[in-house]
Amino acid sequence: MVLTFFELNKITDDVLENWLKKLPKFRQDEVLKYRFRDDRVRSLCAYLLLCVGLGRIVEKFSYNEHGKPSLVDEQLYINLSHAKSAVVAGFSETAIGVDVEFIRKIYPKIVCKRVFTPLEIEQIENAKDPTGTFFKFWTLKESFVKCIGQGLSFPLKTVEFRLTKEKIDCSDNRFQFSTFTQNGHQIGICATDQHIVKNLSFEEFSKLVTTVSQGGACTAPTSTNH
Ligand SMILES: CC(C)(COP(=O)(O)OP(=O)(O)OC[C@H]1O[C@@H](n2cnc3c(N)ncnc32)[C@H](O)[C@@H]1OP(=O)(O)O)[C@@H](O)C(=O)NCCC(=O)NCCS
């Protein structure tokens, strides 16, 4: 399952202060180490989305050598991503990676050679919508890197994607991929199976945060298949 929440603009200072108190000390410290309010809100809400999905407040993480967090007390794979006004949390019995990016008006051509193979660059440049296509490739590749947990240590051009209208092919055939656009953001998912995506409104998310912080388990509503 993948949970999304796109209404970070509804987090007022009161909500921020109140929700921050619900976090364990280590995550409070992580949130507060950000200088800018928007980064604090993203870090806070990504963590609470994880907690809402699990139906409990997560007390701590363990980390691999590249900084990928995982649960210490449950055999479940998780992954988080945040950008602009969106947060995403992935949950799976096998490895999962998620990535969300805000779709900018113009894509940063300059990074293409560092990140993409010649075939990927060709697909981006020849697409009807090069910017949209760039963000599809970016979120797919980033979700892959996050799924395997290697972060920036992974040589990005050693994995290659080919996109057609019907399907997403990847040179690494262990995984299944999806990418979709919602609320001006692109979301990429890499996992061994297809996942249901559930989006939460601010009202739903707030209710679930209250339930989970009071020790009650919760199930998130409304789902779409991607
Ligand atoms: C750290 C990295 C894993 C993701 O960074 P990012 O895109 O800036 O951030 P996202 O919001 O998608 O993900 C951040 C979350 O991923 C998780 N994470 C951190 N290290 C991770 C790793 N090695 N593997 C998987 N997940 C990781 C954390 O939960 C983190 O959130 P938190 O710090 O709030 O807990 C890494 O891939 C990176 O720095 N990428 C930079 C961008 C780039 O060059 N991408 C090229 C891909 S085409």
PDB file of C-alpha atoms and ligand atoms in Angstrom:
ATOM      1  CA  MET A   1       0.000   0.000   0.000  1.00  0.00           C
ATOM      2  CA  VAL A   2       1.076   3.558  -0.706  1.00  0.00           C
ATOM      3  CA  LEU A   3      -0.423   6.526   1.148  1.00  0.00           C
ATOM      4  CA  THR A   4      -0.327  10.069  -0.250  1.00  0.00           C
ATOM      5  CA  PHE A   5      -1.219  13.433   1.274  1.00  0.00           C
ATOM      6  CA  PHE A   6      -1.134  16.613  -0.821  1.00  0.00           C
ATOM      7  CA  GLU A   7      -2.541  19.275   1.502  1.00  0.00           C
ATOM      8  CA  LEU A   8       0.507  20.453   3.416  1.00  0.00           C
ATOM      9  CA  ASN A   9      -0.708  24.019   2.814  1.00  0.00           C
ATOM     10  CA  LYS A  10      -3.464  23.356   5.383  1.00  0.00           C
ATOM     11  CA  ILE A  11      -0.980  22.770   8.209  1.00  0.00           C
ATOM     12  CA  THR A  12      -1.271  25.909  10.350  1.00  0.00           C
ATOM     13  CA  ASP A  13       1.248  26.893  13.033  1.00  0.00           C
ATOM     14  CA  ASP A  14      -1.110  25.497  15.698  1.00  0.00           C
ATOM     15  CA  VAL A  15      -1.375  22.145  13.909  1.00  0.00           C
ATOM     16  CA  LEU A  16       2.394  22.044  13.427  1.00  0.00           C
ATOM     17  CA  GLU A  17       3.019  22.660  17.121  1.00  0.00           C
ATOM     18  CA  ASN A  18       0.351  20.209  18.221  1.00  0.00           C
ATOM     19  CA  TRP A  19       1.415  17.383  15.859  1.00  0.00           C
ATOM     20  CA  LEU A  20       5.085  17.845  16.684  1.00  0.00           C
ATOM     21  CA  LYS A  21       4.319  16.863  20.287  1.00  0.00           C
ATOM     22  CA  LYS A  22       2.974  13.524  19.050  1.00  0.00           C
ATOM     23  CA  LEU A  23       6.361  12.480  17.622  1.00  0.00           C
ATOM     24  CA  PRO A  24       9.081  10.578  19.473  1.00  0.00           C
ATOM     25  CA  LYS A  25      12.040  12.752  20.511  1.00  0.00           C
ATOM     26  CA  PHE A  26      14.363  11.572  17.691  1.00  0.00           C
ATOM     27  CA  ARG A  27      11.913  12.627  14.988  1.00  0.00           C
ATOM     28  CA  GLN A  28      11.095  15.905  16.746  1.00  0.00           C
ATOM     29  CA  ASP A  29      14.828  16.647  16.614  1.00  0.00           C
ATOM     30  CA  GLU A  30      14.959  15.740  12.911  1.00  0.00           C
ATOM     31  CA  VAL A  31      12.002  17.991  12.138  1.00  0.00           C
ATOM     32  CA  LEU A  32      13.440  20.893  14.130  1.00  0.00           C
ATOM     33  CA  LYS A  33      16.865  20.650  12.571  1.00  0.00           C
ATOM     34  CA  TYR A  34      15.319  22.119   9.395  1.00  0.00           C
ATOM     35  CA  ARG A  35      15.581  25.894   9.268  1.00  0.00           C
ATOM     36  CA  PHE A  36      12.585  26.496   7.025  1.00  0.00           C
ATOM     37  CA  ARG A  37       8.989  25.921   8.065  1.00  0.00           C
ATOM     38  CA  ASP A  38       8.041  24.126   4.823  1.00  0.00           C
ATOM     39  CA  ASP A  39      10.790  21.532   5.349  1.00  0.00           C
ATOM     40  CA  ARG A  40       9.636  21.013   8.934  1.00  0.00           C
ATOM     41  CA  VAL A  41       6.053  20.458   7.778  1.00  0.00           C
ATOM     42  CA  ARG A  42       7.175  17.917   5.153  1.00  0.00           C
ATOM     43  CA  SER A  43       9.321  15.994   7.610  1.00  0.00           C
ATOM     44  CA  LEU A  44       6.562  16.007  10.239  1.00  0.00           C
ATOM     45  CA  CYS A  45       3.780  14.940   7.887  1.00  0.00           C
ATOM     46  CA  ALA A  46       5.825  12.226   6.147  1.00  0.00           C
ATOM     47  CA  TYR A  47       6.464  10.636   9.529  1.00  0.00           C
ATOM     48  CA  LEU A  48       2.849  10.935  10.637  1.00  0.00           C
ATOM     49  CA  LEU A  49       1.669   9.445   7.335  1.00  0.00           C
ATOM     50  CA  LEU A  50       3.901   6.470   8.098  1.00  0.00           C
ATOM     51  CA  CYS A  51       2.398   6.205  11.596  1.00  0.00           C
ATOM     52  CA  VAL A  52      -1.149   6.496  10.246  1.00  0.00           C
ATOM     53  CA  GLY A  53      -0.460   3.694   7.749  1.00  0.00           C
ATOM     54  CA  LEU A  54       0.928   1.470  10.479  1.00  0.00           C
ATOM     55  CA  GLY A  55      -1.777   2.409  12.985  1.00  0.00           C
ATOM     56  CA  ARG A  56       0.753   3.328  15.680  1.00  0.00           C
ATOM     57  CA  ILE A  57       3.393   5.878  16.528  1.00  0.00           C
ATOM     58  CA  VAL A  58       6.776   4.529  15.414  1.00  0.00           C
ATOM     59  CA  GLU A  59       9.244   4.954  18.280  1.00  0.00           C
ATOM     60  CA  LYS A  60      12.474   4.458  16.339  1.00  0.00           C
ATOM     61  CA  PHE A  61      14.113   3.510  13.058  1.00  0.00           C
ATOM     62  CA  SER A  62      17.175   1.496  12.180  1.00  0.00           C
ATOM     63  CA  TYR A  63      19.262   2.659   9.206  1.00  0.00           C
ATOM     64  CA  ASN A  64      21.348   0.884   6.572  1.00  0.00           C
ATOM     65  CA  GLU A  65      24.819   2.193   5.664  1.00  0.00           C
ATOM     66  CA  HIS A  66      23.267   4.591   3.103  1.00  0.00           C
ATOM     67  CA  GLY A  67      20.785   6.079   5.554  1.00  0.00           C
ATOM     68  CA  LYS A  68      17.679   4.125   4.494  1.00  0.00           C
ATOM     69  CA  PRO A  69      15.364   3.918   7.504  1.00  0.00           C
ATOM     70  CA  SER A  70      13.466   0.764   8.386  1.00  0.00           C
ATOM     71  CA  LEU A  71      11.244  -0.449  11.206  1.00  0.00           C
ATOM     72  CA  VAL A  72      12.962  -2.229  14.073  1.00  0.00           C
ATOM     73  CA  ASP A  73       9.986  -4.016  15.561  1.00  0.00           C
ATOM     74  CA  GLU A  74       8.048  -5.220  12.515  1.00  0.00           C
ATOM     75  CA  GLN A  75       8.827  -7.301   9.399  1.00  0.00           C
ATOM     76  CA  LEU A  76       7.445  -4.704   7.026  1.00  0.00           C
ATOM     77  CA  TYR A  77       9.317  -2.601   4.457  1.00  0.00           C
ATOM     78  CA  ILE A  78       8.612   1.114   4.421  1.00  0.00           C
ATOM     79  CA  ASN A  79       9.774   4.136   2.476  1.00  0.00           C
ATOM     80  CA  LEU A  80       9.051   7.868   2.661  1.00  0.00           C
ATOM     81  CA  SER A  81       9.271  10.777   0.236  1.00  0.00           C
ATOM     82  CA  HIS A  82       8.369  14.464   0.413  1.00  0.00           C
ATOM     83  CA  ALA A  83       8.413  17.387  -2.004  1.00  0.00           C
ATOM     84  CA  LYS A  84       6.699  20.783  -2.211  1.00  0.00           C
ATOM     85  CA  SER A  85       3.140  20.167  -0.897  1.00  0.00           C
ATOM     86  CA  ALA A  86       3.143  16.357  -0.940  1.00  0.00           C
ATOM     87  CA  VAL A  87       4.221  13.484   1.280  1.00  0.00           C
ATOM     88  CA  VAL A  88       4.175   9.803   0.361  1.00  0.00           C
ATOM     89  CA  ALA A  89       4.644   6.648   2.452  1.00  0.00           C
ATOM     90  CA  GLY A  90       5.041   3.121   1.062  1.00  0.00           C
ATOM     91  CA  PHE A  91       4.373  -0.106   2.999  1.00  0.00           C
ATOM     92  CA  SER A  92       5.158  -3.585   1.726  1.00  0.00           C
ATOM     93  CA  GLU A  93       6.016  -7.120   2.777  1.00  0.00           C
ATOM     94  CA  THR A  94       8.948  -6.928   0.325  1.00  0.00           C
ATOM     95  CA  ALA A  95      11.253  -4.048  -0.622  1.00  0.00           C
ATOM     96  CA  ILE A  96       9.586  -0.792  -1.708  1.00  0.00           C
ATOM     97  CA  GLY A  97      10.820   2.615  -2.827  1.00  0.00           C
ATOM     98  CA  VAL A  98       8.686   5.727  -3.388  1.00  0.00           C
ATOM     99  CA  ASP A  99       9.517   9.125  -4.789  1.00  0.00           C
ATOM    100  CA  VAL A 100       7.498  12.303  -5.203  1.00  0.00           C
ATOM    101  CA  GLU A 101       8.626  15.350  -7.143  1.00  0.00           C
ATOM    102  CA  PHE A 102       6.921  18.661  -7.810  1.00  0.00           C
ATOM    103  CA  ILE A 103       6.525  19.027 -11.594  1.00  0.00           C
ATOM    104  CA  ARG A 104       8.329  22.216 -12.525  1.00  0.00           C
ATOM    105  CA  LYS A 105       7.455  24.218 -15.678  1.00  0.00           C
ATOM    106  CA  ILE A 106      10.796  23.473 -17.307  1.00  0.00           C
ATOM    107  CA  TYR A 107      12.884  20.408 -16.586  1.00  0.00           C
ATOM    108  CA  PRO A 108      16.531  20.833 -15.555  1.00  0.00           C
ATOM    109  CA  LYS A 109      18.240  19.609 -18.764  1.00  0.00           C
ATOM    110  CA  ILE A 110      21.629  20.007 -17.176  1.00  0.00           C
ATOM    111  CA  VAL A 111      21.184  16.995 -14.852  1.00  0.00           C
ATOM    112  CA  CYS A 112      20.149  14.584 -17.642  1.00  0.00           C
ATOM    113  CA  LYS A 113      23.658  13.501 -18.644  1.00  0.00           C
ATOM    114  CA  ARG A 114      24.580  12.765 -15.026  1.00  0.00           C
ATOM    115  CA  VAL A 115      21.494  10.684 -14.307  1.00  0.00           C
ATOM    116  CA  PHE A 116      20.071   9.204 -17.514  1.00  0.00           C
ATOM    117  CA  THR A 117      21.347   6.861 -20.236  1.00  0.00           C
ATOM    118  CA  PRO A 118      21.457   8.028 -23.904  1.00  0.00           C
ATOM    119  CA  LEU A 119      18.275   5.992 -24.595  1.00  0.00           C
ATOM    120  CA  GLU A 120      16.447   7.659 -21.678  1.00  0.00           C
ATOM    121  CA  ILE A 121      17.559  11.121 -22.814  1.00  0.00           C
ATOM    122  CA  GLU A 122      16.337  10.350 -26.323  1.00  0.00           C
ATOM    123  CA  GLN A 123      12.913   9.323 -24.967  1.00  0.00           C
ATOM    124  CA  ILE A 124      12.666  12.532 -22.917  1.00  0.00           C
ATOM    125  CA  GLU A 125      13.726  14.813 -25.751  1.00  0.00           C
ATOM    126  CA  ASN A 126      11.461  13.144 -28.341  1.00  0.00           C
ATOM    127  CA  ALA A 127       8.396  13.041 -26.085  1.00  0.00           C
ATOM    128  CA  LYS A 128       5.315  15.224 -26.750  1.00  0.00           C
ATOM    129  CA  ASP A 129       5.741  16.510 -23.213  1.00  0.00           C
ATOM    130  CA  PRO A 130       9.482  16.435 -22.407  1.00  0.00           C
ATOM    131  CA  THR A 131       9.036  17.990 -18.945  1.00  0.00           C
ATOM    132  CA  GLY A 132       6.354  15.507 -17.861  1.00  0.00           C
ATOM    133  CA  THR A 133       8.435  12.664 -19.283  1.00  0.00           C
ATOM    134  CA  PHE A 134      11.564  13.871 -17.466  1.00  0.00           C
ATOM    135  CA  PHE A 135       9.707  13.710 -14.120  1.00  0.00           C
ATOM    136  CA  LYS A 136       8.374  10.229 -14.927  1.00  0.00           C
ATOM    137  CA  PHE A 137      11.909   8.966 -15.545  1.00  0.00           C
ATOM    138  CA  TRP A 138      13.257  10.818 -12.515  1.00  0.00           C
ATOM    139  CA  THR A 139      10.699   9.420 -10.068  1.00  0.00           C
ATOM    140  CA  LEU A 140      11.065   5.914 -11.495  1.00  0.00           C
ATOM    141  CA  LYS A 141      14.832   5.962 -11.152  1.00  0.00           C
ATOM    142  CA  GLU A 142      14.723   7.551  -7.715  1.00  0.00           C
ATOM    143  CA  SER A 143      12.099   5.029  -6.522  1.00  0.00           C
ATOM    144  CA  PHE A 144      14.415   2.244  -7.722  1.00  0.00           C
ATOM    145  CA  VAL A 145      17.451   3.693  -5.924  1.00  0.00           C
ATOM    146  CA  LYS A 146      15.355   4.095  -2.771  1.00  0.00           C
ATOM    147  CA  CYS A 147      13.911   0.587  -3.057  1.00  0.00           C
ATOM    148  CA  ILE A 148      17.361  -0.994  -3.120  1.00  0.00           C
ATOM    149  CA  GLY A 149      18.394   1.444  -0.379  1.00  0.00           C
ATOM    150  CA  GLN A 150      21.633   2.620  -1.959  1.00  0.00           C
ATOM    151  CA  GLY A 151      20.782   6.307  -2.326  1.00  0.00           C
ATOM    152  CA  LEU A 152      23.349   8.392  -4.160  1.00  0.00           C
ATOM    153  CA  SER A 153      26.036   5.714  -3.963  1.00  0.00           C
ATOM    154  CA  PHE A 154      24.249   3.883  -6.815  1.00  0.00           C
ATOM    155  CA  PRO A 155      25.643   4.541 -10.331  1.00  0.00           C
ATOM    156  CA  LEU A 156      22.411   5.870 -11.822  1.00  0.00           C
ATOM    157  CA  LYS A 157      23.189   5.135 -15.453  1.00  0.00           C
ATOM    158  CA  THR A 158      23.594   1.406 -14.838  1.00  0.00           C
ATOM    159  CA  VAL A 159      19.811   0.988 -14.665  1.00  0.00           C
ATOM    160  CA  GLU A 160      17.752   1.912 -17.730  1.00  0.00           C
ATOM    161  CA  PHE A 161      14.036   2.540 -18.250  1.00  0.00           C
ATOM    162  CA  ARG A 162      12.019   2.354 -21.449  1.00  0.00           C
ATOM    163  CA  LEU A 163       8.521   3.845 -21.373  1.00  0.00           C
ATOM    164  CA  THR A 164       5.688   3.065 -23.758  1.00  0.00           C
ATOM    165  CA  LYS A 165       2.005   3.941 -23.413  1.00  0.00           C
ATOM    166  CA  GLU A 166       1.332   0.406 -22.216  1.00  0.00           C
ATOM    167  CA  LYS A 167       4.200  -0.374 -19.907  1.00  0.00           C
ATOM    168  CA  ILE A 168       7.343   0.512 -18.045  1.00  0.00           C
ATOM    169  CA  ASP A 169      10.367  -1.669 -18.809  1.00  0.00           C
ATOM    170  CA  CYS A 170      13.410  -1.617 -16.590  1.00  0.00           C
ATOM    171  CA  SER A 171      16.774  -3.282 -17.193  1.00  0.00           C
ATOM    172  CA  ASP A 172      16.484  -4.659 -13.653  1.00  0.00           C
ATOM    173  CA  ASN A 173      13.561  -7.063 -13.955  1.00  0.00           C
ATOM    174  CA  ARG A 174      13.196  -7.894 -10.257  1.00  0.00           C
ATOM    175  CA  PHE A 175      10.767  -5.019  -9.750  1.00  0.00           C
ATOM    176  CA  GLN A 176       7.441  -3.622 -10.931  1.00  0.00           C
ATOM    177  CA  PHE A 177       7.073   0.100 -11.450  1.00  0.00           C
ATOM    178  CA  SER A 178       4.359   2.688 -11.654  1.00  0.00           C
ATOM    179  CA  THR A 179       4.378   6.441 -12.026  1.00  0.00           C
ATOM    180  CA  PHE A 180       1.438   8.831 -11.980  1.00  0.00           C
ATOM    181  CA  THR A 181       0.642  12.520 -11.751  1.00  0.00           C
ATOM    182  CA  GLN A 182      -1.509  14.005  -9.005  1.00  0.00           C
ATOM    183  CA  ASN A 183      -1.978  17.581  -7.774  1.00  0.00           C
ATOM    184  CA  GLY A 184       0.952  18.850  -9.839  1.00  0.00           C
ATOM    185  CA  HIS A 185       3.332  16.217  -8.489  1.00  0.00           C
ATOM    186  CA  GLN A 186       4.788  13.075 -10.044  1.00  0.00           C
ATOM    187  CA  ILE A 187       4.917   9.936  -7.916  1.00  0.00           C
ATOM    188  CA  GLY A 188       7.065   6.890  -8.702  1.00  0.00           C
ATOM    189  CA  ILE A 189       6.758   3.496  -7.028  1.00  0.00           C
ATOM    190  CA  CYS A 190       9.190   0.578  -7.229  1.00  0.00           C
ATOM    191  CA  ALA A 191       8.281  -2.736  -5.577  1.00  0.00           C
ATOM    192  CA  THR A 192       8.083  -6.439  -6.266  1.00  0.00           C
ATOM    193  CA  ASP A 193       4.259  -6.182  -6.710  1.00  0.00           C
ATOM    194  CA  GLN A 194       1.733  -3.551  -7.786  1.00  0.00           C
ATOM    195  CA  HIS A 195       0.449  -1.461  -4.898  1.00  0.00           C
ATOM    196  CA  ILE A 196      -2.851   0.162  -4.046  1.00  0.00           C
ATOM    197  CA  VAL A 197      -2.544   3.942  -3.639  1.00  0.00           C
ATOM    198  CA  LYS A 198      -4.731   5.712  -1.086  1.00  0.00           C
ATOM    199  CA  ASN A 199      -4.923   9.472  -0.948  1.00  0.00           C
ATOM    200  CA  LEU A 200      -5.956  11.201   2.284  1.00  0.00           C
ATOM    201  CA  SER A 201      -7.698  14.552   2.499  1.00  0.00           C
ATOM    202  CA  PHE A 202      -6.635  16.940   5.258  1.00  0.00           C
ATOM    203  CA  GLU A 203      -9.749  16.032   7.263  1.00  0.00           C
ATOM    204  CA  GLU A 204      -9.078  12.293   6.969  1.00  0.00           C
ATOM    205  CA  PHE A 205      -5.397  12.695   7.791  1.00  0.00           C
ATOM    206  CA  SER A 206      -6.127  14.890  10.855  1.00  0.00           C
ATOM    207  CA  LYS A 207      -8.649  12.386  12.218  1.00  0.00           C
ATOM    208  CA  LEU A 208      -6.239   9.500  11.735  1.00  0.00           C
ATOM    209  CA  VAL A 209      -3.373  11.416  13.370  1.00  0.00           C
ATOM    210  CA  THR A 210      -5.592  11.986  16.411  1.00  0.00           C
ATOM    211  CA  THR A 211      -6.623   8.311  16.548  1.00  0.00           C
ATOM    212  CA  VAL A 212      -3.108   6.982  16.165  1.00  0.00           C
ATOM    213  CA  SER A 213      -1.619   9.357  18.727  1.00  0.00           C
ATOM    214  CA  GLN A 214      -4.247   8.220  21.225  1.00  0.00           C
ATOM    215  CA  GLY A 215      -3.098   4.648  20.733  1.00  0.00           C
ATOM    216  CA  GLY A 216      -5.926   3.513  18.430  1.00  0.00           C
ATOM    217  CA  ALA A 217      -5.258   1.541  15.230  1.00  0.00           C
ATOM    218  CA  CYS A 218      -6.716   3.011  12.071  1.00  0.00           C
ATOM    219  CA  THR A 219      -7.433   2.096   8.469  1.00  0.00           C
ATOM    220  CA  ALA A 220      -6.985   4.711   5.787  1.00  0.00           C
ATOM    221  CA  PRO A 221      -9.950   5.198   3.376  1.00  0.00           C
ATOM    222  CA  THR A 222     -10.388   5.708  -0.443  1.00  0.00           C
ATOM    223  CA  SER A 223      -8.072   3.868  -2.819  1.00  0.00           C
ATOM    224  CA  THR A 224      -6.924   3.911  -6.446  1.00  0.00           C
ATOM    225  CA  ASN A 225      -4.905   1.254  -8.252  1.00  0.00           C
ATOM    226  CA  HIS A 226      -1.724   2.406 -10.036  1.00  0.00           C
TER     227      HIS A 226
HETATM  228  C1  LIG B   1      18.436  10.455   0.020  1.00  0.00           C
HETATM  229  C2  LIG B   1      17.808   9.947  -1.213  1.00  0.00           C
HETATM  230  C3  LIG B   1      17.510   8.500  -0.962  1.00  0.00           C
HETATM  231  C4  LIG B   1      16.463  10.604  -1.540  1.00  0.00           C
HETATM  232  O1  LIG B   1      16.524  11.941  -1.464  1.00  0.00           O
HETATM  233  P1  LIG B   1      15.418  12.979  -1.950  1.00  0.00           P
HETATM  234  O2  LIG B   1      14.874  12.662  -3.299  1.00  0.00           O
HETATM  235  O3  LIG B   1      16.047  14.277  -1.757  1.00  0.00           O
HETATM  236  O4  LIG B   1      14.268  12.844  -0.876  1.00  0.00           O
HETATM  237  P2  LIG B   1      12.886  12.049  -0.750  1.00  0.00           P
HETATM  238  O5  LIG B   1      11.949  12.991  -0.156  1.00  0.00           O
HETATM  239  O6  LIG B   1      12.437  11.308  -1.964  1.00  0.00           O
HETATM  240  O7  LIG B   1      13.263  10.916   0.307  1.00  0.00           O
HETATM  241  C5  LIG B   1      13.722  11.218   1.571  1.00  0.00           C
HETATM  242  C6  LIG B   1      13.405  10.052   2.477  1.00  0.00           C
HETATM  243  O8  LIG B   1      13.966   8.859   1.983  1.00  0.00           O
HETATM  244  C7  LIG B   1      14.377   8.039   3.072  1.00  0.00           C
HETATM  245  N1  LIG B   1      15.768   7.687   2.798  1.00  0.00           N
HETATM  246  C8  LIG B   1      16.910   8.265   3.225  1.00  0.00           C
HETATM  247  N2  LIG B   1      17.977   7.598   2.719  1.00  0.00           N
HETATM  248  C9  LIG B   1      17.484   6.602   1.957  1.00  0.00           C
HETATM  249  C10 LIG B   1      18.092   5.556   1.175  1.00  0.00           C
HETATM  250  N3  LIG B   1      19.406   5.403   1.089  1.00  0.00           N
HETATM  251  N4  LIG B   1      17.265   4.712   0.515  1.00  0.00           N
HETATM  252  C11 LIG B   1      15.945   4.830   0.599  1.00  0.00           C
HETATM  253  N5  LIG B   1      15.314   5.790   1.334  1.00  0.00           N
HETATM  254  C12 LIG B   1      16.084   6.651   1.994  1.00  0.00           C
HETATM  255  C13 LIG B   1      14.173   8.838   4.348  1.00  0.00           C
HETATM  256  O9  LIG B   1      13.002   8.390   4.988  1.00  0.00           O
HETATM  257  C14 LIG B   1      13.989  10.254   3.842  1.00  0.00           C
HETATM  258  O10 LIG B   1      13.052  11.009   4.540  1.00  0.00           O
HETATM  259  P3  LIG B   1      13.296  11.568   6.017  1.00  0.00           P
HETATM  260  O11 LIG B   1      14.713  12.041   6.046  1.00  0.00           O
HETATM  261  O12 LIG B   1      12.274  12.627   6.159  1.00  0.00           O
HETATM  262  O13 LIG B   1      13.051  10.367   6.912  1.00  0.00           O
HETATM  263  C15 LIG B   1      18.796   9.991  -2.389  1.00  0.00           C
HETATM  264  O14 LIG B   1      18.372   9.141  -3.407  1.00  0.00           O
HETATM  265  C16 LIG B   1      19.111  11.371  -2.914  1.00  0.00           C
HETATM  266  O15 LIG B   1      19.702  12.208  -2.249  1.00  0.00           O
HETATM  267  N6  LIG B   1      18.763  11.684  -4.115  1.00  0.00           N
HETATM  268  C17 LIG B   1      19.067  13.032  -4.667  1.00  0.00           C
HETATM  269  C18 LIG B   1      18.468  13.287  -5.950  1.00  0.00           C
HETATM  270  C19 LIG B   1      19.140  12.636  -7.161  1.00  0.00           C
HETATM  271  O16 LIG B   1      20.221  12.956  -7.610  1.00  0.00           O
HETATM  272  N7  LIG B   1      18.389  11.731  -7.768  1.00  0.00           N
HETATM  273  C20 LIG B   1      18.737  11.120  -8.955  1.00  0.00           C
HETATM  274  C21 LIG B   1      17.709  10.082  -9.268  1.00  0.00           C
HETATM  275  S1  LIG B   1      17.160  10.123 -10.904  1.00  0.00           S
END
